PDB file of C-alpha atoms in Angstrom:
ATOM      1  CA  SER K   1       0.000   0.000   0.000  1.00 49.00           C
ATOM      2  CA  GLN K   2       1.118   3.546  -0.614  1.00 53.00           C
ATOM      3  CA  GLN K   3       2.927   5.344   2.098  1.00 67.00           C
ATOM      4  CA  GLY K   4       1.650   8.884   1.519  1.00 73.00           C
ATOM      5  CA  GLU K   5      -1.750  10.393   0.793  1.00 82.00           C
ATOM      6  CA  GLU K   6      -2.395  13.973  -0.230  1.00 86.00           C
ATOM      7  CA  ASP K   7      -5.378  16.068   0.726  1.00 88.00           C
ATOM      8  CA  PRO K   8      -7.370  17.599  -0.879  1.00 93.00           C
ATOM      9  CA  GLN K   9      -7.486  15.649  -4.123  1.00 92.00           C
ATOM     10  CA  ALA K  10      -8.278  18.834  -6.039  1.00 95.00           C
ATOM     11  CA  LEU K  11      -7.942  22.518  -5.218  1.00 96.00           C
ATOM     12  CA  SER K  12      -8.979  25.565  -7.227  1.00 97.00           C
ATOM     13  CA  ILE K  13      -7.943  29.087  -6.221  1.00 96.00           C
ATOM     14  CA  GLN K  14      -7.611  32.584  -7.669  1.00 97.00           C
ATOM     15  CA  GLU K  15      -4.238  33.924  -8.718  1.00 97.00           C
ATOM     16  CA  GLY K  16      -2.555  35.679  -5.811  1.00 97.00           C
ATOM     17  CA  GLU K  17      -4.159  33.482  -3.146  1.00 97.00           C
ATOM     18  CA  ASN K  18      -2.217  30.965  -1.082  1.00 98.00           C
ATOM     19  CA  ALA K  19      -2.561  27.235  -1.713  1.00 97.00           C
ATOM     20  CA  THR K  20      -2.150  24.646   1.019  1.00 97.00           C
ATOM     21  CA  MET K  21      -2.038  20.924   0.470  1.00 96.00           C
ATOM     22  CA  ASN K  22      -1.423  18.198   2.994  1.00 96.00           C
ATOM     23  CA  CYS K  23       0.251  14.821   3.046  1.00 95.00           C
ATOM     24  CA  SER K  24      -0.301  12.073   5.590  1.00 94.00           C
ATOM     25  CA  TYR K  25       1.814   8.957   5.840  1.00 91.00           C
ATOM     26  CA  LYS K  26       1.679   5.695   7.716  1.00 88.00           C
ATOM     27  CA  THR K  27       5.086   4.696   9.078  1.00 85.00           C
ATOM     28  CA  SER K  28       8.170   6.467  10.409  1.00 86.00           C
ATOM     29  CA  ILE K  29      10.272   8.184   7.789  1.00 86.00           C
ATOM     30  CA  ASN K  30      13.744   9.581   7.287  1.00 85.00           C
ATOM     31  CA  ASN K  31      12.793  12.172   4.689  1.00 88.00           C
ATOM     32  CA  LEU K  32       9.771  13.566   2.880  1.00 91.00           C
ATOM     33  CA  GLN K  33       9.820  15.189  -0.534  1.00 92.00           C
ATOM     34  CA  TRP K  34       7.376  17.264  -2.551  1.00 95.00           C
ATOM     35  CA  TYR K  35       7.184  17.136  -6.348  1.00 95.00           C
ATOM     36  CA  ARG K  36       5.261  19.019  -9.023  1.00 97.00           C
ATOM     37  CA  GLN K  37       3.935  17.475 -12.229  1.00 96.00           C
ATOM     38  CA  ASN K  38       2.671  19.577 -15.076  1.00 95.00           C
ATOM     39  CA  SER K  39       0.160  17.910 -17.357  1.00 90.00           C
ATOM     40  CA  GLY K  40       1.778  15.290 -19.579  1.00 87.00           C
ATOM     41  CA  ARG K  41       5.242  15.808 -18.099  1.00 90.00           C
ATOM     42  CA  GLY K  42       7.553  14.104 -15.644  1.00 91.00           C
ATOM     43  CA  LEU K  43       7.787  15.053 -11.993  1.00 94.00           C
ATOM     44  CA  VAL K  44      10.017  17.876 -10.829  1.00 95.00           C
ATOM     45  CA  HIS K  45      11.569  17.878  -7.383  1.00 94.00           C
ATOM     46  CA  LEU K  46      10.554  20.878  -5.267  1.00 96.00           C
ATOM     47  CA  ILE K  47      11.849  20.386  -1.756  1.00 94.00           C
ATOM     48  CA  LEU K  48      13.069  17.732   0.686  1.00 91.00           C
ATOM     49  CA  ILE K  49      12.573  17.910   4.444  1.00 93.00           C
ATOM     50  CA  ARG K  50      14.314  15.595   6.872  1.00 90.00           C
ATOM     51  CA  SER K  51      12.596  13.960   9.822  1.00 90.00           C
ATOM     52  CA  ASN K  52      14.497  16.170  12.295  1.00 92.00           C
ATOM     53  CA  GLU K  53      13.333  19.358  10.554  1.00 94.00           C
ATOM     54  CA  ARG K  54      10.000  21.057  11.230  1.00 97.00           C
ATOM     55  CA  GLU K  55       9.879  23.692   8.527  1.00 97.00           C
ATOM     56  CA  LYS K  56      11.680  24.505   5.313  1.00 96.00           C
ATOM     57  CA  HIS K  57      11.390  27.331   2.806  1.00 95.00           C
ATOM     58  CA  SER K  58      12.240  27.626  -0.866  1.00 94.00           C
ATOM     59  CA  GLY K  59      11.132  30.793  -2.632  1.00 96.00           C
ATOM     60  CA  ARG K  60       7.309  30.890  -2.433  1.00 97.00           C
ATOM     61  CA  LEU K  61       7.178  27.374  -1.011  1.00 97.00           C
ATOM     62  CA  ARG K  62       6.937  26.517   2.652  1.00 98.00           C
ATOM     63  CA  VAL K  63       6.912  22.938   3.849  1.00 98.00           C
ATOM     64  CA  THR K  64       6.161  21.805   7.377  1.00 98.00           C
ATOM     65  CA  LEU K  65       6.590  18.366   8.884  1.00 97.00           C
ATOM     66  CA  ASP K  66       4.914  17.020  12.011  1.00 97.00           C
ATOM     67  CA  THR K  67       6.324  13.572  12.694  1.00 94.00           C
ATOM     68  CA  SER K  68       4.075  13.062  15.730  1.00 95.00           C
ATOM     69  CA  LYS K  69       1.019  13.375  13.468  1.00 95.00           C
ATOM     70  CA  LYS K  70       2.763  11.757  10.499  1.00 94.00           C
ATOM     71  CA  SER K  71       1.821  14.653   8.269  1.00 95.00           C
ATOM     72  CA  SER K  72       3.318  17.381   6.121  1.00 96.00           C
ATOM     73  CA  SER K  73       1.931  20.444   4.418  1.00 97.00           C
ATOM     74  CA  LEU K  74       3.022  22.386   1.359  1.00 98.00           C
ATOM     75  CA  LEU K  75       2.115  26.060   1.200  1.00 98.00           C
ATOM     76  CA  ILE K  76       2.459  27.999  -2.042  1.00 98.00           C
ATOM     77  CA  THR K  77       2.177  31.717  -1.395  1.00 97.00           C
ATOM     78  CA  ALA K  78       0.950  34.315  -3.894  1.00 97.00           C
ATOM     79  CA  SER K  79       0.019  31.644  -6.412  1.00 97.00           C
ATOM     80  CA  ARG K  80       0.393  32.164 -10.144  1.00 97.00           C
ATOM     81  CA  ALA K  81      -1.332  30.546 -13.119  1.00 97.00           C
ATOM     82  CA  ALA K  82       1.970  28.774 -13.826  1.00 96.00           C
ATOM     83  CA  ASP K  83       1.610  26.934 -10.490  1.00 97.00           C
ATOM     84  CA  THR K  84      -1.277  24.945 -11.997  1.00 97.00           C
ATOM     85  CA  ALA K  85      -0.087  21.338 -11.708  1.00 97.00           C
ATOM     86  CA  SER K  86      -0.390  18.204  -9.629  1.00 96.00           C
ATOM     87  CA  TYR K  87       1.621  18.050  -6.440  1.00 96.00           C
ATOM     88  CA  PHE K  88       2.863  14.829  -4.883  1.00 95.00           C
ATOM     89  CA  CYS K  89       4.499  13.978  -1.616  1.00 94.00           C
ATOM     90  CA  ALA K  90       6.976  11.127  -1.468  1.00 91.00           C
ATOM     91  CA  THR K  91       8.098   9.400   1.706  1.00 88.00           C
ATOM     92  CA  ASP K  92      10.722   6.797   2.410  1.00 82.00           C
ATOM     93  CA  VAL K  93      10.366   4.076   4.965  1.00 70.00           C
ATOM     94  CA  ARG K  94      12.867   4.275   7.774  1.00 58.00           C
ATOM     95  CA  ALA K  95      14.232   0.796   7.087  1.00 57.00           C
ATOM     96  CA  GLY K  96      14.057   1.121   3.322  1.00 62.00           C
ATOM     97  CA  ASN K  97      15.963   2.921   0.627  1.00 65.00           C
ATOM     98  CA  GLN K  98      13.283   4.018  -1.794  1.00 74.00           C
ATOM     99  CA  PHE K  99      10.542   6.624  -1.887  1.00 81.00           C
ATOM    100  CA  TYR K 100       6.843   5.958  -2.249  1.00 85.00           C
ATOM    101  CA  PHE K 101       4.461   8.504  -3.736  1.00 89.00           C
ATOM    102  CA  GLY K 102       0.960   9.536  -2.818  1.00 87.00           C
ATOM    103  CA  THR K 103      -1.957  10.053  -5.187  1.00 88.00           C
ATOM    104  CA  GLY K 104      -1.426  13.787  -5.550  1.00 92.00           C
ATOM    105  CA  THR K 105      -3.304  17.076  -5.249  1.00 95.00           C
ATOM    106  CA  SER K 106      -4.440  18.713  -8.475  1.00 95.00           C
ATOM    107  CA  LEU K 107      -4.056  22.489  -8.142  1.00 97.00           C
ATOM    108  CA  THR K 108      -5.725  24.912 -10.529  1.00 97.00           C
ATOM    109  CA  VAL K 109      -4.835  28.590 -10.273  1.00 97.00           C
ATOM    110  CA  ILE K 110      -7.355  30.772 -12.064  1.00 96.00           C
ATOM    111  CA  PRO K 111      -5.896  33.949 -13.632  1.00 94.00           C
TER     112      PRO K 111
ATOM    113  CA  ASN Q   1      23.640  17.234 -19.950  1.00 65.00           C
ATOM    114  CA  ALA Q   2      20.511  15.377 -21.118  1.00 76.00           C
ATOM    115  CA  GLY Q   3      19.340  14.209 -17.672  1.00 93.00           C
ATOM    116  CA  VAL Q   4      17.078  11.151 -17.772  1.00 96.00           C
ATOM    117  CA  THR Q   5      16.075   9.994 -21.242  1.00 97.00           C
ATOM    118  CA  GLN Q   6      13.220   7.578 -21.813  1.00 97.00           C
ATOM    119  CA  THR Q   7      12.344   5.911 -25.079  1.00 97.00           C
ATOM    120  CA  PRO Q   8       9.938   5.426 -26.666  1.00 97.00           C
ATOM    121  CA  LYS Q   9       7.520   8.217 -25.670  1.00 96.00           C
ATOM    122  CA  PHE Q  10       4.484   6.284 -26.890  1.00 97.00           C
ATOM    123  CA  GLN Q  11       3.902   2.598 -27.563  1.00 97.00           C
ATOM    124  CA  VAL Q  12       0.936   0.384 -28.409  1.00 97.00           C
ATOM    125  CA  LEU Q  13       1.301  -3.345 -27.788  1.00 97.00           C
ATOM    126  CA  LYS Q  14      -0.920  -6.306 -28.362  1.00 97.00           C
ATOM    127  CA  THR Q  15      -1.672  -8.603 -25.452  1.00 98.00           C
ATOM    128  CA  GLY Q  16       1.099 -11.156 -25.077  1.00 97.00           C
ATOM    129  CA  GLN Q  17       3.778  -9.129 -26.826  1.00 97.00           C
ATOM    130  CA  SER Q  18       7.011  -8.274 -25.057  1.00 96.00           C
ATOM    131  CA  MET Q  19       9.012  -5.085 -25.174  1.00 96.00           C
ATOM    132  CA  THR Q  20      11.690  -3.103 -23.405  1.00 98.00           C
ATOM    133  CA  LEU Q  21      11.322   0.444 -22.167  1.00 98.00           C
ATOM    134  CA  GLN Q  22      14.660   2.211 -22.238  1.00 98.00           C
ATOM    135  CA  CYS Q  23      15.997   4.573 -19.589  1.00 98.00           C
ATOM    136  CA  ALA Q  24      19.397   6.258 -19.661  1.00 98.00           C
ATOM    137  CA  GLN Q  25      20.934   8.949 -17.470  1.00 97.00           C
ATOM    138  CA  ASP Q  26      24.174  10.847 -17.961  1.00 95.00           C
ATOM    139  CA  MET Q  27      24.561  12.263 -14.456  1.00 93.00           C
ATOM    140  CA  ASN Q  28      26.497   9.319 -12.960  1.00 92.00           C
ATOM    141  CA  HIS Q  29      23.594   8.643 -10.604  1.00 92.00           C
ATOM    142  CA  GLU Q  30      23.731   5.512  -8.471  1.00 92.00           C
ATOM    143  CA  TYR Q  31      20.018   5.158  -7.797  1.00 91.00           C
ATOM    144  CA  MET Q  32      17.526   4.441 -10.588  1.00 93.00           C
ATOM    145  CA  SER Q  33      13.873   3.497 -10.319  1.00 93.00           C
ATOM    146  CA  TRP Q  34      10.865   2.653 -12.451  1.00 96.00           C
ATOM    147  CA  TYR Q  35       7.393   3.883 -11.519  1.00 95.00           C
ATOM    148  CA  ARG Q  36       4.045   3.490 -13.172  1.00 96.00           C
ATOM    149  CA  GLN Q  37       1.390   6.159 -12.916  1.00 95.00           C
ATOM    150  CA  ASP Q  38      -2.276   5.321 -13.194  1.00 93.00           C
ATOM    151  CA  PRO Q  39      -5.268   7.661 -12.679  1.00 84.00           C
ATOM    152  CA  GLY Q  40      -6.214   7.866  -9.024  1.00 77.00           C
ATOM    153  CA  MET Q  41      -3.321   5.602  -7.987  1.00 78.00           C
ATOM    154  CA  GLY Q  42      -0.427   8.016  -7.940  1.00 85.00           C
ATOM    155  CA  LEU Q  43       2.991   6.602  -8.750  1.00 91.00           C
ATOM    156  CA  ARG Q  44       3.804   3.040  -7.791  1.00 92.00           C
ATOM    157  CA  LEU Q  45       7.310   1.676  -7.603  1.00 91.00           C
ATOM    158  CA  ILE Q  46       7.988  -1.271  -9.917  1.00 95.00           C
ATOM    159  CA  HIS Q  47      11.717  -1.990  -9.555  1.00 95.00           C
ATOM    160  CA  TYR Q  48      14.741  -0.069  -8.432  1.00 93.00           C
ATOM    161  CA  SER Q  49      18.519  -0.276  -8.465  1.00 93.00           C
ATOM    162  CA  VAL Q  50      21.062   1.167  -6.028  1.00 90.00           C
ATOM    163  CA  GLY Q  51      24.002   0.614  -8.368  1.00 92.00           C
ATOM    164  CA  ALA Q  52      25.273  -1.363 -11.339  1.00 94.00           C
ATOM    165  CA  GLY Q  53      24.548  -5.063 -10.905  1.00 95.00           C
ATOM    166  CA  ILE Q  54      22.069  -4.523  -8.051  1.00 94.00           C
ATOM    167  CA  THR Q  55      18.292  -4.512  -8.510  1.00 95.00           C
ATOM    168  CA  ASP Q  56      15.320  -5.070  -6.235  1.00 93.00           C
ATOM    169  CA  GLN Q  57      11.549  -5.224  -6.380  1.00 92.00           C
ATOM    170  CA  GLY Q  58       9.185  -2.420  -5.493  1.00 90.00           C
ATOM    171  CA  GLU Q  59       5.430  -2.452  -4.841  1.00 88.00           C
ATOM    172  CA  VAL Q  60       4.217  -3.852  -8.177  1.00 93.00           C
ATOM    173  CA  PRO Q  61       7.001  -5.943  -9.780  1.00 95.00           C
ATOM    174  CA  ASN Q  62       4.919  -8.756 -11.309  1.00 96.00           C
ATOM    175  CA  GLY Q  63       5.139  -8.922 -15.087  1.00 96.00           C
ATOM    176  CA  TYR Q  64       8.285  -6.794 -15.265  1.00 97.00           C
ATOM    177  CA  ASN Q  65      12.009  -7.514 -15.306  1.00 97.00           C
ATOM    178  CA  VAL Q  66      14.957  -5.163 -14.947  1.00 97.00           C
ATOM    179  CA  SER Q  67      18.711  -5.341 -15.180  1.00 96.00           C
ATOM    180  CA  ARG Q  68      21.473  -2.836 -14.449  1.00 97.00           C
ATOM    181  CA  SER Q  69      24.614  -3.790 -16.332  1.00 97.00           C
ATOM    182  CA  THR Q  70      25.918  -0.204 -16.463  1.00 96.00           C
ATOM    183  CA  THR Q  71      25.520   2.865 -14.273  1.00 96.00           C
ATOM    184  CA  GLU Q  72      23.858   4.746 -17.121  1.00 97.00           C
ATOM    185  CA  ASP Q  73      21.152   2.335 -18.285  1.00 98.00           C
ATOM    186  CA  PHE Q  74      18.186   0.758 -16.528  1.00 98.00           C
ATOM    187  CA  PRO Q  75      15.830  -0.944 -19.009  1.00 98.00           C
ATOM    188  CA  LEU Q  76      12.403  -2.240 -18.008  1.00 98.00           C
ATOM    189  CA  ARG Q  77      11.159  -5.365 -19.761  1.00 98.00           C
ATOM    190  CA  LEU Q  78       7.531  -6.347 -20.101  1.00 96.00           C
ATOM    191  CA  LEU Q  79       7.552 -10.102 -20.464  1.00 92.00           C
ATOM    192  CA  SER Q  80       4.031 -10.713 -21.827  1.00 96.00           C
ATOM    193  CA  ALA Q  81       1.998  -7.523 -22.030  1.00 97.00           C
ATOM    194  CA  ALA Q  82      -1.469  -7.421 -20.478  1.00 97.00           C
ATOM    195  CA  PRO Q  83      -4.140  -4.691 -20.633  1.00 97.00           C
ATOM    196  CA  SER Q  84      -3.566  -4.091 -16.905  1.00 96.00           C
ATOM    197  CA  GLN Q  85      -0.102  -2.808 -17.813  1.00 97.00           C
ATOM    198  CA  THR Q  86      -1.576   0.110 -19.745  1.00 97.00           C
ATOM    199  CA  SER Q  87      -0.052   3.045 -17.932  1.00 97.00           C
ATOM    200  CA  VAL Q  88       2.463   5.861 -18.038  1.00 97.00           C
ATOM    201  CA  TYR Q  89       5.914   4.673 -17.021  1.00 98.00           C
ATOM    202  CA  PHE Q  90       8.484   6.958 -15.463  1.00 97.00           C
ATOM    203  CA  CYS Q  91      12.148   6.352 -14.885  1.00 97.00           C
ATOM    204  CA  ALA Q  92      13.868   8.344 -12.149  1.00 94.00           C
ATOM    205  CA  SER Q  93      17.422   8.643 -10.901  1.00 93.00           C
ATOM    206  CA  SER Q  94      19.289  10.212  -8.014  1.00 89.00           C
ATOM    207  CA  LEU Q  95      22.923  10.586  -7.013  1.00 86.00           C
ATOM    208  CA  GLY Q  96      22.337   8.469  -3.952  1.00 78.00           C
ATOM    209  CA  MET Q  97      19.559   7.856  -1.502  1.00 71.00           C
ATOM    210  CA  PRO Q  98      17.537  11.086  -1.561  1.00 66.00           C
ATOM    211  CA  GLY Q  99      18.267  13.037   1.587  1.00 64.00           C
ATOM    212  CA  LEU Q 100      21.714  11.527   2.036  1.00 65.00           C
ATOM    213  CA  LYS Q 101      23.619  12.402  -1.106  1.00 61.00           C
ATOM    214  CA  SER Q 102      21.118  14.344  -3.162  1.00 62.00           C
ATOM    215  CA  GLY Q 103      18.048  16.520  -2.891  1.00 71.00           C
ATOM    216  CA  GLY Q 104      15.689  14.295  -4.816  1.00 85.00           C
ATOM    217  CA  TYR Q 105      14.947  12.343  -7.945  1.00 90.00           C
ATOM    218  CA  THR Q 106      15.344  13.503 -11.522  1.00 93.00           C
ATOM    219  CA  PHE Q 107      12.519  12.124 -13.633  1.00 95.00           C
ATOM    220  CA  GLY Q 108      12.336  11.285 -17.292  1.00 96.00           C
ATOM    221  CA  SER Q 109       9.440  12.553 -19.396  1.00 95.00           C
ATOM    222  CA  GLY Q 110       7.662   9.198 -19.398  1.00 96.00           C
ATOM    223  CA  THR Q 111       6.530   6.449 -21.764  1.00 97.00           C
ATOM    224  CA  ARG Q 112       2.813   6.180 -22.422  1.00 97.00           C
ATOM    225  CA  LEU Q 113       2.034   2.499 -23.004  1.00 97.00           C
ATOM    226  CA  THR Q 114      -1.263   1.093 -24.234  1.00 97.00           C
ATOM    227  CA  VAL Q 115      -1.869  -2.658 -24.315  1.00 97.00           C
ATOM    228  CA  VAL Q 116      -4.799  -3.763 -26.470  1.00 97.00           C
TER     229      VAL Q 116
END
């Protein structure tokens, strides 16, 4: 079974608004990653957060990690139409050496 | 620097046919993986390799074989295609285990496979 699950499945917002999507996972992890996938393309790595980190920033992206709740959130501030994409979280399993992806959140930013 | 190159981009197979999806990277990455992406299922790990000569199974390995004779190449073989293998296949690579040696995976652009 998949390790991570994103919520919501779909999100539609106006340009300039903030977008928040969440990821929940089942077992202890070493690292969690977020990826973006534009329609018909491969995934692009956005950010990685380690299990001993609580928050990480990259440009307009902010990722938080709560290991006690086994959850992470991705915040995109001041969204743009170009942010329209699907967003996936990927988690490893503490004893493993590969990452497992969730089902994704489809974000639509309306100009 | 081409990154991760997948060929072909599109393929239609008849049930029972076999084929090989090619994946090559020119970044000297140790880790390579194959995922399939189906609607509503996200990406599921098929097989992965942590270096030349070393491969292992992921979540959904049945019906697929892999080999890793060189660092650069990681082909995925469909032994006897079935309609259930209709999917988009992605190859990904990383310098090492993400988080230890590298920030994350680099993905190819995918192969869209239809089995009729």
